[in-house]
Amino acid sequence: MRIFAFLKKCLLLLGFITPHTFAQIGSWQAHTAMRQINDLADAGTEIWAATQGGVFGYSVSTGEIRRITTIEGLHALNPNAIAYDDRRKALWIGYEDGALDRYDLSSKNVHTFRDIARATQFTDRSIGRIKIHGDSILVATAFGIVIFDAQKNEIRDSYTQFGSLSSGLRVYDMMIHPLPDGKNGFWVALERGVAYAPMSSANLREPFQWTLDQRLQNVNSIGKLGSTVFIGTKMDGYALGANDWERQGFISGEVRKITYS
């Protein structure tokens, strides 16, 4: 039910978006357009949006809007991805150049991490999706998955090749959820299908540790409802059944994001 409640909040939020945001500190002013939303994060009492003009939060109970731009310390405007970290009461914000911001909601401080941006062996280092799992920040990038340690403020690991696929392919989404055999594992949404691997594997950097499911292509989102895995493609949403992926008929078109808790 929380999935549908979140969707209702998103629809409500869209009605309150203003085309331009004005922010000022001293003699510095920022005029940014926040009409185009790139990503959304549910923080319970607030919904946070990553937009072409920065980030804003909408209070569901009061209608108050909080705005964050480069004036407040964001790395840049037009972030691609945003996620709410309940453990740290913070927002994690990802950008096209690979920079990763942590915005602390209480102190309003911004800390920018450039580890991914410095991975110059990859031409495209853009961040497309962020998920939170305890102290692990899962970052979907144009070249694979990066696991960022939120306690140590450093990259813990990265996975850039899945099964027989070429290395350095874009990861569109990912999550941690039990695998078909019941073991807890990583699930990854790729253009060429879905990849998964047990978290107990000795070294997930090894491509052969990952199982490829290529029955569906152009998978750009992944999520769960209870024990069931759902994916979104350019055509519709699908649930993993006993024998195959089962079309759900959500919409006749692309499912870009699946939100769950």
PDB file of C-alpha atoms in Angstrom, residues 21-32 34 53-55 67-77 95 101 103 108-110:
ATOM      1  CA  THR A  21      12.740  29.403  -7.776  1.00  0.00           C
ATOM      2  CA  PHE A  22      14.373  32.477  -6.258  1.00  0.00           C
ATOM      3  CA  ALA A  23      17.059  32.139  -3.589  1.00  0.00           C
ATOM      4  CA  GLN A  24      19.253  34.844  -2.085  1.00  0.00           C
ATOM      5  CA  ILE A  25      22.182  35.061   0.345  1.00  0.00           C
ATOM      6  CA  GLY A  26      23.571  38.546   0.832  1.00  0.00           C
ATOM      7  CA  SER A  27      24.101  40.026  -2.621  1.00  0.00           C
ATOM      8  CA  TRP A  28      24.128  36.627  -4.366  1.00  0.00           C
ATOM      9  CA  GLN A  29      20.935  35.479  -6.021  1.00  0.00           C
ATOM     10  CA  ALA A  30      19.933  32.247  -7.730  1.00  0.00           C
ATOM     11  CA  HIS A  31      17.072  32.059 -10.222  1.00  0.00           C
ATOM     12  CA  THR A  32      16.500  28.418 -11.110  1.00  0.00           C
ATOM     13  CA  MET A  34      12.406  23.544 -11.025  1.00  0.00           C
ATOM     14  CA  GLY A  53      17.127  23.799 -11.095  1.00  0.00           C
ATOM     15  CA  GLY A  54      18.294  22.069  -7.913  1.00  0.00           C
ATOM     16  CA  VAL A  55      16.423  20.211  -5.160  1.00  0.00           C
ATOM     17  CA  ARG A  67      14.596  24.736  -1.792  1.00  0.00           C
ATOM     18  CA  ILE A  68      18.264  23.822  -2.125  1.00  0.00           C
ATOM     19  CA  THR A  69      20.465  25.202  -4.900  1.00  0.00           C
ATOM     20  CA  THR A  70      24.155  25.875  -5.475  1.00  0.00           C
ATOM     21  CA  ILE A  71      23.768  28.924  -3.220  1.00  0.00           C
ATOM     22  CA  GLU A  72      23.090  26.510  -0.340  1.00  0.00           C
ATOM     23  CA  GLY A  73      26.087  24.398  -1.361  1.00  0.00           C
ATOM     24  CA  LEU A  74      24.900  21.850  -3.930  1.00  0.00           C
ATOM     25  CA  HIS A  75      27.639  20.624  -6.240  1.00  0.00           C
ATOM     26  CA  ALA A  76      25.642  21.695  -9.298  1.00  0.00           C
ATOM     27  CA  LEU A  77      22.160  22.262 -10.628  1.00  0.00           C
ATOM     28  CA  TYR A  95      25.078  14.226 -10.795  1.00  0.00           C
ATOM     29  CA  ASP A 101      26.379  15.141  -2.467  1.00  0.00           C
ATOM     30  CA  TYR A 103      22.867  17.057   2.382  1.00  0.00           C
ATOM     31  CA  LYS A 108      21.833  21.989   6.190  1.00  0.00           C
ATOM     32  CA  ASN A 109      25.476  21.209   5.440  1.00  0.00           C
ATOM     33  CA  VAL A 110      26.522  19.765   2.085  1.00  0.00           C
TER      34      VAL A 110
END
